[in-house]
Amino acid sequence: MDIELEEFYTFPTRVKIASILRKAIFSGDIKAGEELSLTDISNKLNVSRTPVREAFQILESENLLELRMNKGAIVKCIDDNFFKDYYEVRILLETKAIEKAINNGIDVSYLEKIHNEFEKNIESSTEEDYKKYNQNFHFYIWKNANNEKLFSILLSLSNGPSFQIIGKRNYIDDSLEEHKEIIEAIKEKNVKRAVSCVETHLNTSLKNILALKKW
């Protein structure tokens, strides 16, 4: 039976709410300095105030929100250093993940399959299709590192700016080419090349984020 990778990942309500708000912040739909009300958010999402409050706490820990006593939260200003710090952490963790995955004998056929399928259907693909493909590509490598703590941390980072970037075609084309390089490095069992490819891939994503952000 062919089961899509993302079907294995279910998230609590607080995490889903945090993801929705995080995406809105990174896209600019929610502006720096804007006040978020517990009641308003809970009403809009048709949930209780408790998971919204917990989502606010998650985003506070990520330095995206400043909590206000019994009044919700204020969106903090996000500067270039926020994105640079985020990508520095991702590079450290993802390079270790791919190193471990290769040493664990990761089966590259799944990556080849989803890469080829997306590339074949790219003309009819939506931004959501790309996001799904991109997440599956990275999640599969992380999972094959066989370190649940590492996987959990990377999974929490997967809701960050790189996965919320607007899916412009030129960026998607670049991403596909970089993914192809990663696949080739894995097939060769060349850890050094794979690590270099991941670094290049994430640094390209950072460059695109900084070019696109409208703060």
mmCIF file of C-alpha atoms in Angstrom:
data_model
loop_
_atom_site.group_PDB
_atom_site.id
_atom_site.type_symbol
_atom_site.label_atom_id
_atom_site.label_comp_id
_atom_site.label_asym_id
_atom_site.label_seq_id
_atom_site.Cartn_x
_atom_site.Cartn_y
_atom_site.Cartn_z
ATOM 1 C CA MET A 1 0.000 0.000 0.000
ATOM 2 C CA ASP A 2 1.341 3.455 -0.960
ATOM 3 C CA ILE A 3 0.996 5.763 2.048
ATOM 4 C CA GLU A 4 2.002 9.409 1.827
ATOM 5 C CA LEU A 5 4.591 10.339 4.433
ATOM 6 C CA GLU A 6 2.668 13.249 5.895
ATOM 7 C CA GLU A 7 -0.126 10.916 7.002
ATOM 8 C CA PHE A 8 2.088 9.809 9.871
ATOM 9 C CA TYR A 9 2.240 13.302 11.354
ATOM 10 C CA THR A 10 -0.648 14.556 13.435
ATOM 11 C CA PHE A 11 -0.435 17.617 15.600
ATOM 12 C CA PRO A 12 -2.304 18.831 18.700
ATOM 13 C CA THR A 13 -4.663 21.780 18.287
ATOM 14 C CA ARG A 14 -2.226 24.233 19.894
ATOM 15 C CA VAL A 15 0.448 23.317 17.332
ATOM 16 C CA LYS A 16 -1.974 23.693 14.422
ATOM 17 C CA ILE A 17 -3.053 27.126 15.689
ATOM 18 C CA ALA A 18 0.569 28.169 16.169
ATOM 19 C CA SER A 19 1.278 27.063 12.586
ATOM 20 C CA ILE A 20 -1.624 29.128 11.216
ATOM 21 C CA LEU A 21 -0.520 32.237 13.103
ATOM 22 C CA ARG A 22 3.148 31.704 12.279
ATOM 23 C CA LYS A 23 2.364 31.474 8.568
ATOM 24 C CA ALA A 24 0.310 34.676 8.769
ATOM 25 C CA ILE A 25 3.172 36.469 10.524
ATOM 26 C CA PHE A 26 5.815 35.297 8.058
ATOM 27 C CA SER A 27 3.623 36.143 5.063
ATOM 28 C CA GLY A 28 2.901 39.619 6.415
ATOM 29 C CA ASP A 29 -0.849 39.032 6.769
ATOM 30 C CA ILE A 30 -0.346 39.773 10.460
ATOM 31 C CA LYS A 31 1.898 42.809 10.887
ATOM 32 C CA ALA A 32 4.517 43.636 13.498
ATOM 33 C CA GLY A 33 2.904 45.551 16.353
ATOM 34 C CA GLU A 34 -0.533 44.062 15.703
ATOM 35 C CA GLU A 35 -2.434 42.909 18.779
ATOM 36 C CA LEU A 36 -3.863 39.391 18.800
ATOM 37 C CA SER A 37 -6.857 38.695 21.013
ATOM 38 C CA LEU A 38 -7.428 35.284 22.574
ATOM 39 C CA THR A 39 -11.165 35.677 22.121
ATOM 40 C CA ASP A 40 -10.962 36.850 18.501
ATOM 41 C CA ILE A 41 -8.635 34.031 17.452
ATOM 42 C CA SER A 42 -10.663 31.373 19.276
ATOM 43 C CA ASN A 43 -13.863 32.623 17.627
ATOM 44 C CA LYS A 44 -12.321 32.751 14.146
ATOM 45 C CA LEU A 45 -10.914 29.234 14.444
ATOM 46 C CA ASN A 46 -13.908 27.859 16.347
ATOM 47 C CA VAL A 47 -11.796 26.517 19.218
ATOM 48 C CA SER A 48 -11.612 27.204 22.945
ATOM 49 C CA ARG A 49 -9.295 29.837 24.400
ATOM 50 C CA THR A 50 -7.004 27.247 26.001
ATOM 51 C CA PRO A 51 -5.250 25.949 22.833
ATOM 52 C CA VAL A 52 -5.029 29.537 21.536
ATOM 53 C CA ARG A 53 -3.295 30.597 24.751
ATOM 54 C CA GLU A 54 -0.949 27.613 24.419
ATOM 55 C CA ALA A 55 -0.261 28.544 20.782
ATOM 56 C CA PHE A 56 0.605 32.078 21.898
ATOM 57 C CA GLN A 57 3.074 30.593 24.388
ATOM 58 C CA ILE A 58 4.687 28.531 21.628
ATOM 59 C CA LEU A 59 5.132 31.640 19.475
ATOM 60 C CA GLU A 60 6.439 33.607 22.449
ATOM 61 C CA SER A 61 9.153 30.967 22.905
ATOM 62 C CA GLU A 62 10.073 31.516 19.236
ATOM 63 C CA ASN A 63 10.363 35.271 19.845
ATOM 64 C CA LEU A 64 7.457 36.017 17.518
ATOM 65 C CA LEU A 65 4.960 37.260 20.121
ATOM 66 C CA GLU A 66 5.054 39.278 23.316
ATOM 67 C CA LEU A 67 2.366 38.090 25.727
ATOM 68 C CA ARG A 68 0.162 40.579 27.553
ATOM 69 C CA MET A 69 -1.479 39.676 30.855
ATOM 70 C CA ASN A 70 -5.020 38.479 30.098
ATOM 71 C CA LYS A 71 -5.035 40.572 26.903
ATOM 72 C CA GLY A 72 -3.592 38.304 24.254
ATOM 73 C CA ALA A 73 -0.314 39.134 22.550
ATOM 74 C CA ILE A 74 1.568 41.650 20.407
ATOM 75 C CA VAL A 75 3.411 40.592 17.245
ATOM 76 C CA LYS A 76 7.108 41.391 17.565
ATOM 77 C CA CYS A 77 9.232 42.938 14.835
ATOM 78 C CA ILE A 78 11.187 40.331 12.881
ATOM 79 C CA ASP A 79 14.538 41.451 11.503
ATOM 80 C CA ASP A 80 17.137 39.772 9.300
ATOM 81 C CA ASN A 81 18.916 38.311 12.329
ATOM 82 C CA PHE A 82 15.814 36.283 13.196
ATOM 83 C CA PHE A 83 15.969 34.501 9.836
ATOM 84 C CA LYS A 84 19.755 34.121 9.925
ATOM 85 C CA ASP A 85 19.605 32.536 13.385
ATOM 86 C CA TYR A 86 16.791 30.243 12.276
ATOM 87 C CA TYR A 87 18.731 29.013 9.257
ATOM 88 C CA GLU A 88 21.952 28.613 11.217
ATOM 89 C CA VAL A 89 20.139 26.173 13.513
ATOM 90 C CA ARG A 90 18.503 24.348 10.605
ATOM 91 C CA ILE A 91 21.823 23.931 8.812
ATOM 92 C CA LEU A 92 23.430 22.466 11.937
ATOM 93 C CA LEU A 93 20.584 20.013 12.481
ATOM 94 C CA GLU A 94 19.786 19.066 8.877
ATOM 95 C CA THR A 95 23.396 18.373 7.959
ATOM 96 C CA LYS A 96 23.646 16.061 10.965
ATOM 97 C CA ALA A 97 20.347 14.427 9.981
ATOM 98 C CA ILE A 98 21.464 13.641 6.431
ATOM 99 C CA GLU A 99 24.828 12.386 7.670
ATOM 100 C CA LYS A 100 23.093 9.980 10.035
ATOM 101 C CA ALA A 101 20.511 8.983 7.407
ATOM 102 C CA ILE A 102 23.213 8.013 4.904
ATOM 103 C CA ASN A 103 25.160 6.111 7.553
ATOM 104 C CA ASN A 104 21.920 4.317 8.451
ATOM 105 C CA GLY A 105 21.489 3.185 4.840
ATOM 106 C CA ILE A 106 18.515 5.368 3.858
ATOM 107 C CA ASP A 107 16.537 4.000 0.895
ATOM 108 C CA VAL A 108 16.658 6.807 -1.667
ATOM 109 C CA SER A 109 13.913 5.352 -3.874
ATOM 110 C CA TYR A 110 11.135 7.232 -2.029
ATOM 111 C CA LEU A 111 12.890 10.567 -2.599
ATOM 112 C CA GLU A 112 13.389 9.754 -6.272
ATOM 113 C CA LYS A 113 9.724 8.792 -6.596
ATOM 114 C CA ILE A 114 8.230 11.965 -5.114
ATOM 115 C CA HIS A 115 10.815 14.164 -6.857
ATOM 116 C CA ASN A 116 10.114 12.663 -10.285
ATOM 117 C CA GLU A 117 6.346 12.786 -9.786
ATOM 118 C CA PHE A 118 6.364 16.440 -8.789
ATOM 119 C CA GLU A 119 8.755 17.396 -11.594
ATOM 120 C CA LYS A 120 6.545 15.559 -14.108
ATOM 121 C CA ASN A 121 3.417 17.419 -12.966
ATOM 122 C CA ILE A 122 4.981 20.776 -12.171
ATOM 123 C CA GLU A 123 2.994 22.730 -14.774
ATOM 124 C CA SER A 124 -0.294 21.813 -13.106
ATOM 125 C CA SER A 125 1.000 21.907 -9.530
ATOM 126 C CA THR A 126 -0.193 24.443 -6.982
ATOM 127 C CA GLU A 127 1.757 26.179 -4.230
ATOM 128 C CA GLU A 128 0.173 23.718 -1.780
ATOM 129 C CA ASP A 129 1.369 20.780 -3.919
ATOM 130 C CA TYR A 130 4.912 22.121 -3.723
ATOM 131 C CA LYS A 131 4.701 22.638 0.035
ATOM 132 C CA LYS A 132 3.485 19.053 0.488
ATOM 133 C CA TYR A 133 6.256 17.667 -1.724
ATOM 134 C CA ASN A 134 8.935 19.785 -0.055
ATOM 135 C CA GLN A 135 7.877 18.765 3.439
ATOM 136 C CA ASN A 136 7.779 15.085 2.498
ATOM 137 C CA PHE A 137 11.257 15.316 1.001
ATOM 138 C CA HIS A 138 12.787 16.798 4.142
ATOM 139 C CA PHE A 139 10.708 14.786 6.629
ATOM 140 C CA TYR A 140 11.816 11.514 5.041
ATOM 141 C CA ILE A 141 15.499 12.356 5.466
ATOM 142 C CA TRP A 142 14.993 13.520 9.051
ATOM 143 C CA LYS A 143 13.071 10.361 9.957
ATOM 144 C CA ASN A 144 15.813 8.155 8.546
ATOM 145 C CA ALA A 145 18.350 9.717 10.887
ATOM 146 C CA ASN A 146 16.742 7.366 13.447
ATOM 147 C CA ASN A 147 16.955 9.918 16.239
ATOM 148 C CA GLU A 148 13.528 10.794 17.582
ATOM 149 C CA LYS A 149 14.725 13.869 19.475
ATOM 150 C CA LEU A 150 16.449 15.262 16.395
ATOM 151 C CA PHE A 151 13.355 14.499 14.323
ATOM 152 C CA SER A 152 11.082 16.192 16.857
ATOM 153 C CA ILE A 153 13.174 19.369 16.900
ATOM 154 C CA LEU A 154 13.347 19.527 13.111
ATOM 155 C CA LEU A 155 9.618 18.884 12.885
ATOM 156 C CA SER A 156 8.987 21.879 15.135
ATOM 157 C CA LEU A 157 11.220 23.976 12.871
ATOM 158 C CA SER A 158 9.329 22.825 9.779
ATOM 159 C CA ASN A 159 6.687 25.471 10.433
ATOM 160 C CA GLY A 160 9.322 28.157 10.064
ATOM 161 C CA PRO A 161 9.809 30.677 7.255
ATOM 162 C CA SER A 162 11.321 28.320 4.681
ATOM 163 C CA PHE A 163 8.127 26.267 4.549
ATOM 164 C CA GLN A 164 5.954 29.377 4.351
ATOM 165 C CA ILE A 165 7.808 31.048 1.462
ATOM 166 C CA ILE A 166 5.708 31.987 -1.523
ATOM 167 C CA GLY A 167 6.059 29.233 -4.114
ATOM 168 C CA LYS A 168 7.321 31.345 -6.998
ATOM 169 C CA ARG A 169 8.254 29.233 -10.007
ATOM 170 C CA ASN A 170 11.913 30.246 -10.196
ATOM 171 C CA TYR A 171 12.393 29.356 -6.530
ATOM 172 C CA ILE A 172 10.649 26.028 -7.052
ATOM 173 C CA ASP A 173 12.872 25.231 -10.037
ATOM 174 C CA ASP A 174 15.975 26.019 -7.978
ATOM 175 C CA SER A 175 14.688 23.879 -5.117
ATOM 176 C CA LEU A 176 14.044 20.920 -7.401
ATOM 177 C CA GLU A 177 17.543 21.123 -8.829
ATOM 178 C CA GLU A 178 19.028 21.268 -5.324
ATOM 179 C CA HIS A 179 16.906 18.310 -4.236
ATOM 180 C CA LYS A 180 18.211 16.383 -7.242
ATOM 181 C CA GLU A 181 21.775 17.082 -6.093
ATOM 182 C CA ILE A 182 20.909 15.821 -2.608
ATOM 183 C CA ILE A 183 19.419 12.635 -4.073
ATOM 184 C CA GLU A 184 22.549 12.002 -6.146
ATOM 185 C CA ALA A 185 24.772 12.484 -3.086
ATOM 186 C CA ILE A 186 22.670 10.003 -1.105
ATOM 187 C CA LYS A 187 22.829 7.451 -3.953
ATOM 188 C CA GLU A 188 26.617 7.815 -3.925
ATOM 189 C CA LYS A 189 26.623 7.484 -0.109
ATOM 190 C CA ASN A 190 28.798 10.594 -0.220
ATOM 191 C CA VAL A 191 28.245 12.232 3.170
ATOM 192 C CA LYS A 192 30.537 15.177 2.464
ATOM 193 C CA ARG A 193 28.735 16.030 -0.779
ATOM 194 C CA ALA A 194 25.318 15.550 0.813
ATOM 195 C CA VAL A 195 26.176 17.882 3.691
ATOM 196 C CA SER A 196 27.428 20.492 1.220
ATOM 197 C CA CYS A 197 24.240 20.157 -0.860
ATOM 198 C CA VAL A 198 22.031 20.639 2.201
ATOM 199 C CA GLU A 199 24.015 23.719 3.245
ATOM 200 C CA THR A 200 23.663 25.182 -0.254
ATOM 201 C CA HIS A 201 19.946 24.376 -0.329
ATOM 202 C CA LEU A 202 19.227 26.075 2.998
ATOM 203 C CA ASN A 203 21.423 29.082 2.278
ATOM 204 C CA THR A 204 19.544 29.569 -0.997
ATOM 205 C CA SER A 205 16.277 29.434 0.928
ATOM 206 C CA LEU A 206 17.568 32.050 3.379
ATOM 207 C CA LYS A 207 18.611 34.306 0.501
ATOM 208 C CA ASN A 208 15.144 34.000 -1.036
ATOM 209 C CA ILE A 209 13.424 34.713 2.276
ATOM 210 C CA LEU A 210 15.447 37.877 2.836
ATOM 211 C CA ALA A 211 14.703 39.011 -0.713
ATOM 212 C CA LEU A 212 10.965 38.416 -0.342
ATOM 213 C CA LYS A 213 10.235 39.666 3.150
ATOM 214 C CA LYS A 214 8.462 43.006 3.247
ATOM 215 C CA TRP A 215 9.248 44.199 6.712
#
